Amino acid sequence: MRLTILGSSGSVPAPGNPASGYMINSPDSPSLIMDMGPGVLASLQEIQDPSDAHVTFSHLHTDHCADFASLLVWRRFHPTKAAKSRNLLFGPQDTPNRLGRLSSDEPEGVDDMSDTFAFDAWKERQPLLIDKFTVTPFRVVHPIETYALRVEEHNTGATVTYSGDSAYTEALIDAARGADIFLCEATWGASCDGKAPGMHMCAQDAGKLAAAAGVKKLVITHIPPWVEADTAVAAAAQYFDGPIELARPGMHFDI
Ligand SMILES: [Zn+2]
Ligand SMILES: [Zn+2]
C-alpha cells in the first residue's frame, strides 16, 4: 500500500501546496482518494490519470472538496481521457447535493453526477469494501458532519487512518488503533493554547492520540500557511516516541 500526499495545506491552499488531498494505492486497483481540496487535481495529474480513482470525503468544507467540480469536468469532457465507466464516491449524506450545487449550470440547480460516480453515504463505524480496501468511517468532532477514515488493505493488512478535521476525541483512538500510519491534522500548530474548542487540534493532541492508539508512525498535516509548521513535530514528540513526519506535497509512504 502506498500513501501519497497530494496536498497538505490546512484551511486554504498555500503556494506550491494544495489544500487537503491524499491518495492510497494498491497494485492493479483504482486509486483511493481522500478529500480533494483546491489544487489537488493538478497534483493528481502529475502522478496518474485522474479518472482512475474512487473518491472519498471526510467532510464537505471547501478546503476538502472544491476540486471535485474540476474532476467532474475532466471525467466528462477530457478529449482522450474521459472516464469510461463509473467510479465509487463516498462521503457525508449530503454529498451529492452539496457537490452537485458546486458544478451546476443553474444558480439553484444540482448537477446529477450519477453518470460518472456511484454514491453511497458513510454510516458511523460501518466498514465498506472499496476494491482492495476496507474503509471504516468514524464520526469526529467538527462544526459539520465529519469522519475520520480508517483504510485497511485486504491482502496485507496495511492500515492508514486519516483524522479528517477534528477536535480531540477518543473516537480517533478507535479509528487509529494499531495503524501503520496515522495522518492527523494539527491546524493550530504546536500548541492549542487560546484556540477555539470543538473544531481542530494541535500537534500535542496528535502526539497524545498517536501514543494512545499505538500507531507505528504519525504524519502531521492540515497546517495553514499562517501557522508555524516547523515546531509541530517537536510538540507531538513530547507525547509520542515513534517516528513523526510533517506531510508535504509529493511525499509518499510505502507500507
Ligand atoms: Zn480543513
Ligand atoms: Zn473542516
Short mmCIF file of C-alpha atoms and ligand atoms in Angstrom, two decimals:
data_model
loop_
_atom_site.label_atom_id
_atom_site.label_comp_id
_atom_site.label_asym_id
_atom_site.label_seq_id
_atom_site.Cartn_x
_atom_site.Cartn_y
_atom_site.Cartn_z
CA MET A 1 0.00 0.00 0.00
CA ARG A 2 1.23 3.48 -0.83
CA LEU A 3 0.03 6.73 0.72
CA THR A 4 0.74 9.84 -1.36
CA ILE A 5 0.33 13.41 -0.13
CA LEU A 6 -1.34 15.38 -2.95
CA GLY A 7 -1.79 18.46 -0.79
CA SER A 8 -1.38 19.07 2.93
CA SER A 9 -2.13 22.75 3.46
CA GLY A 10 -4.79 23.43 6.10
CA SER A 11 -7.93 25.53 5.59
CA VAL A 12 -6.68 27.14 2.32
CA PRO A 13 -4.15 26.16 -0.34
CA ALA A 14 -0.63 27.53 0.02
CA PRO A 15 1.97 28.39 -2.66
CA GLY A 16 3.15 25.03 -4.01
CA ASN A 17 0.84 23.10 -1.72
CA PRO A 18 -2.82 22.33 -2.48
CA ALA A 19 -5.33 22.09 0.35
CA SER A 20 -6.20 18.63 1.69
CA GLY A 21 -5.78 15.70 -0.69
CA TYR A 22 -4.41 12.21 -0.05
CA MET A 23 -4.22 9.11 -2.21
CA ILE A 24 -3.87 5.44 -1.38
CA ASN A 25 -2.77 2.86 -3.93
CA SER A 26 -2.68 -0.89 -4.13
CA PRO A 27 -1.35 -2.69 -7.22
CA ASP A 28 -3.85 -3.41 -10.03
CA SER A 29 -6.65 -1.38 -8.43
CA PRO A 30 -8.06 2.13 -8.95
CA SER A 31 -6.60 4.69 -6.56
CA LEU A 32 -8.48 5.72 -3.46
CA ILE A 33 -8.54 9.49 -2.96
CA MET A 34 -9.36 11.00 0.41
CA ASP A 35 -10.50 14.64 0.00
CA MET A 36 -9.95 16.95 -2.94
CA GLY A 37 -9.17 20.48 -1.80
CA PRO A 38 -8.27 23.35 -4.18
CA GLY A 39 -5.25 22.40 -6.32
CA VAL A 40 -5.45 18.64 -5.75
CA LEU A 41 -6.49 17.84 -9.34
CA ALA A 42 -3.29 19.48 -10.61
CA SER A 43 -1.16 17.35 -8.26
CA LEU A 44 -3.07 14.25 -9.30
CA GLN A 45 -2.40 14.91 -13.00
CA GLU A 46 1.33 14.81 -12.31
CA ILE A 47 1.03 11.27 -10.95
CA GLN A 48 -1.71 9.42 -12.81
CA ASP A 49 -4.89 9.57 -14.87
CA PRO A 50 -7.31 11.40 -12.52
CA SER A 51 -10.24 9.33 -13.82
CA ASP A 52 -8.73 6.10 -12.46
CA ALA A 53 -9.76 6.68 -8.86
CA HIS A 54 -12.52 6.22 -6.34
CA VAL A 55 -13.16 9.33 -4.24
CA THR A 56 -13.97 9.67 -0.55
CA PHE A 57 -14.68 12.77 1.53
CA SER A 58 -14.07 13.23 5.24
CA HIS A 59 -16.39 16.24 5.14
CA LEU A 60 -17.56 18.99 2.84
CA HIS A 61 -15.72 22.11 3.90
CA THR A 62 -14.38 23.86 0.81
CA ASP A 63 -10.73 23.13 1.58
CA HIS A 64 -11.52 19.39 1.34
CA CYS A 65 -13.80 19.17 -1.69
CA ALA A 66 -13.62 22.19 -4.04
CA ASP A 67 -11.59 20.42 -6.74
CA PHE A 68 -14.22 17.71 -7.14
CA ALA A 69 -16.03 20.01 -9.60
CA SER A 70 -12.82 20.11 -11.66
CA LEU A 71 -12.63 16.32 -11.57
CA LEU A 72 -16.16 16.08 -12.97
CA VAL A 73 -15.13 18.27 -15.92
CA TRP A 74 -12.09 16.05 -16.52
CA ARG A 75 -14.09 12.83 -16.30
CA ARG A 76 -16.82 14.03 -18.66
CA PHE A 77 -15.08 16.26 -21.17
CA HIS A 78 -11.40 15.36 -21.50
CA PRO A 79 -10.99 14.69 -25.24
CA THR A 80 -8.98 11.48 -24.78
CA LYS A 81 -9.02 10.57 -21.07
CA ALA A 82 -12.65 10.98 -20.07
CA ALA A 83 -13.85 8.31 -17.65
CA LYS A 84 -15.00 5.16 -19.41
CA SER A 85 -17.12 3.90 -16.54
CA ARG A 86 -18.42 4.98 -13.15
CA ASN A 87 -16.22 5.05 -10.07
CA LEU A 88 -17.30 4.96 -6.46
CA LEU A 89 -17.92 8.05 -4.33
CA PHE A 90 -18.36 8.08 -0.56
CA GLY A 91 -18.99 10.95 1.83
CA PRO A 92 -21.46 12.53 4.25
CA GLN A 93 -25.16 12.12 3.45
CA ASP A 94 -25.49 15.49 1.74
CA THR A 95 -22.56 14.99 -0.67
CA PRO A 96 -24.49 14.71 -3.99
CA ASN A 97 -26.50 17.84 -3.17
CA ARG A 98 -23.58 19.94 -1.91
CA LEU A 99 -21.16 19.00 -4.65
CA GLY A 100 -23.91 18.96 -7.29
CA ARG A 101 -24.60 22.61 -6.49
CA LEU A 102 -20.91 23.39 -6.93
CA SER A 103 -20.92 22.18 -10.53
CA SER A 104 -24.45 23.06 -11.69
CA ASP A 105 -25.01 25.43 -14.62
CA GLU A 106 -28.09 26.83 -12.88
CA PRO A 107 -27.96 29.16 -9.83
CA GLU A 108 -30.34 26.92 -7.88
CA GLY A 109 -29.59 23.70 -9.75
CA VAL A 110 -27.98 20.46 -8.62
CA ASP A 111 -25.75 18.68 -11.14
CA ASP A 112 -26.69 14.99 -11.27
CA MET A 113 -23.32 13.23 -11.12
CA SER A 114 -24.70 9.69 -11.29
CA ASP A 115 -23.48 9.40 -14.90
CA THR A 116 -19.89 9.21 -13.67
CA PHE A 117 -19.98 8.33 -9.94
CA ALA A 118 -21.98 5.86 -7.87
CA PHE A 119 -22.50 7.46 -4.46
CA ASP A 120 -23.04 5.92 -1.04
CA ALA A 121 -23.13 7.74 2.31
CA TRP A 122 -20.90 6.89 5.26
CA LYS A 123 -22.63 5.15 8.13
CA GLU A 124 -20.94 5.50 11.50
CA ARG A 125 -18.36 2.73 12.03
CA GLN A 126 -19.80 0.57 9.24
CA PRO A 127 -16.97 -0.85 7.13
CA LEU A 128 -17.30 -0.56 3.37
CA LEU A 129 -15.49 -2.61 0.75
CA ILE A 130 -13.85 -0.43 -1.91
CA ASP A 131 -11.94 -2.71 -4.30
CA LYS A 132 -8.87 -3.90 -2.40
CA PHE A 133 -9.61 -1.87 0.72
CA THR A 134 -11.97 -1.82 3.64
CA VAL A 135 -12.77 1.74 4.72
CA THR A 136 -14.39 2.41 8.09
CA PRO A 137 -15.70 5.91 8.91
CA PHE A 138 -15.60 7.23 12.48
CA ARG A 139 -17.64 10.33 13.33
CA VAL A 140 -15.38 13.03 14.76
CA VAL A 141 -15.83 16.50 16.28
CA HIS A 142 -16.07 19.40 13.81
CA PRO A 143 -18.74 22.03 13.03
CA ILE A 144 -20.21 19.88 10.21
CA GLU A 145 -20.70 16.12 9.70
CA THR A 146 -17.12 14.81 9.52
CA TYR A 147 -15.50 11.39 9.58
CA ALA A 148 -12.04 10.02 10.22
CA LEU A 149 -11.30 7.25 7.72
CA ARG A 150 -9.54 4.00 8.56
CA VAL A 151 -8.30 2.29 5.38
CA GLU A 152 -7.13 -1.34 5.51
CA GLU A 153 -5.63 -3.18 2.56
CA HIS A 154 -7.12 -6.67 2.34
CA ASN A 155 -4.17 -8.77 1.29
CA THR A 156 -1.53 -7.17 3.53
CA GLY A 157 -3.43 -5.74 6.49
CA ALA A 158 -1.59 -2.45 5.96
CA THR A 159 -3.60 0.32 7.61
CA VAL A 160 -3.74 4.10 7.24
CA THR A 161 -6.01 6.28 9.37
CA TYR A 162 -6.79 9.84 8.31
CA SER A 163 -8.24 12.08 11.01
CA GLY A 164 -10.21 14.39 8.72
CA ASP A 165 -10.70 17.71 10.51
CA SER A 166 -11.48 17.26 14.19
CA ALA A 167 -11.08 18.47 17.71
CA TYR A 168 -9.51 15.98 20.12
CA THR A 169 -11.81 12.98 20.55
CA GLU A 170 -11.36 9.41 21.73
CA ALA A 171 -13.11 8.29 18.54
CA LEU A 172 -9.78 8.96 16.86
CA ILE A 173 -8.09 6.45 19.17
CA ASP A 174 -10.53 3.80 17.94
CA ALA A 175 -10.04 4.89 14.33
CA ALA A 176 -6.24 4.81 14.52
CA ARG A 177 -5.69 1.80 16.79
CA GLY A 178 -2.54 -0.04 15.70
CA ALA A 179 -2.39 1.77 12.32
CA ASP A 180 0.82 1.76 10.31
CA ILE A 181 0.33 5.45 9.60
CA PHE A 182 -1.86 7.96 11.41
CA LEU A 183 -2.32 11.01 9.21
CA CYS A 184 -3.51 13.55 11.75
CA GLU A 185 -4.48 17.18 11.45
CA ALA A 186 -2.78 19.80 13.63
CA THR A 187 -4.39 23.02 12.42
CA TRP A 188 -3.39 25.03 15.47
CA GLY A 189 0.32 24.21 15.12
CA ALA A 190 2.40 23.20 18.11
CA SER A 191 0.02 24.24 20.88
CA CYS A 192 -3.74 24.55 21.41
CA ASP A 193 -3.41 27.47 23.85
CA GLY A 194 -6.13 30.06 23.31
CA LYS A 195 -7.72 28.23 20.39
CA ALA A 196 -11.45 27.72 19.82
CA PRO A 197 -12.86 24.42 21.16
CA GLY A 198 -14.73 21.85 19.10
CA MET A 199 -13.00 22.44 15.77
CA HIS A 200 -9.38 21.40 15.37
CA MET A 201 -6.29 20.01 17.08
CA CYS A 202 -2.69 20.96 17.73
CA ALA A 203 0.37 18.76 17.32
CA GLN A 204 0.35 17.95 21.05
CA ASP A 205 -3.11 16.42 20.59
CA ALA A 206 -1.86 14.45 17.59
CA GLY A 207 1.02 13.08 19.68
CA LYS A 208 -1.32 12.10 22.52
CA LEU A 209 -3.67 10.28 20.13
CA ALA A 210 -0.81 8.51 18.34
CA ALA A 211 0.52 7.21 21.66
CA ALA A 212 -2.92 6.14 22.92
CA ALA A 213 -3.72 4.34 19.66
CA GLY A 214 -0.32 2.64 19.47
CA VAL A 215 0.30 3.68 15.87
CA LYS A 216 3.59 2.91 14.11
CA LYS A 217 4.07 6.35 12.53
CA LEU A 218 2.49 9.78 12.92
CA VAL A 219 2.23 12.14 9.94
CA ILE A 220 1.08 15.64 10.83
CA THR A 221 -0.99 17.56 8.29
CA HIS A 222 -3.53 20.38 7.67
CA ILE A 223 -1.37 23.24 8.94
CA PRO A 224 -2.48 26.56 7.36
CA PRO A 225 0.07 28.86 5.72
CA TRP A 226 -0.27 31.37 8.56
CA VAL A 227 0.72 28.84 11.25
CA GLU A 228 4.31 27.91 12.13
CA ALA A 229 4.73 24.29 10.97
CA ASP A 230 8.34 23.58 11.87
CA THR A 231 7.69 23.36 15.62
CA ALA A 232 4.86 20.86 15.23
CA VAL A 233 6.95 17.70 15.10
CA ALA A 234 8.79 18.52 18.34
CA ALA A 235 5.47 19.33 20.02
CA ALA A 236 4.00 15.96 19.05
CA ALA A 237 7.20 14.19 20.13
CA GLN A 238 6.57 15.33 23.72
CA TYR A 239 3.81 12.68 23.81
CA PHE A 240 4.65 10.12 21.09
CA ASP A 241 8.04 8.43 20.90
CA GLY A 242 7.57 6.78 17.47
CA PRO A 243 8.57 8.33 14.15
CA ILE A 244 6.85 11.63 13.26
CA GLU A 245 6.87 13.48 9.96
CA LEU A 246 5.29 16.63 8.61
CA ALA A 247 3.18 15.97 5.49
CA ARG A 248 4.45 17.81 2.42
CA PRO A 249 3.09 17.66 -1.13
CA GLY A 250 4.57 14.88 -3.25
CA MET A 251 5.66 12.76 -0.28
CA HIS A 252 4.75 9.12 -0.34
CA PHE A 253 4.90 6.33 2.20
CA ASP A 254 5.12 2.65 1.31
CA ILE A 255 3.75 0.23 3.85
ZN ZN B 1 -9.93 21.63 6.64
ZN ZN B 2 -13.17 21.38 8.06
#
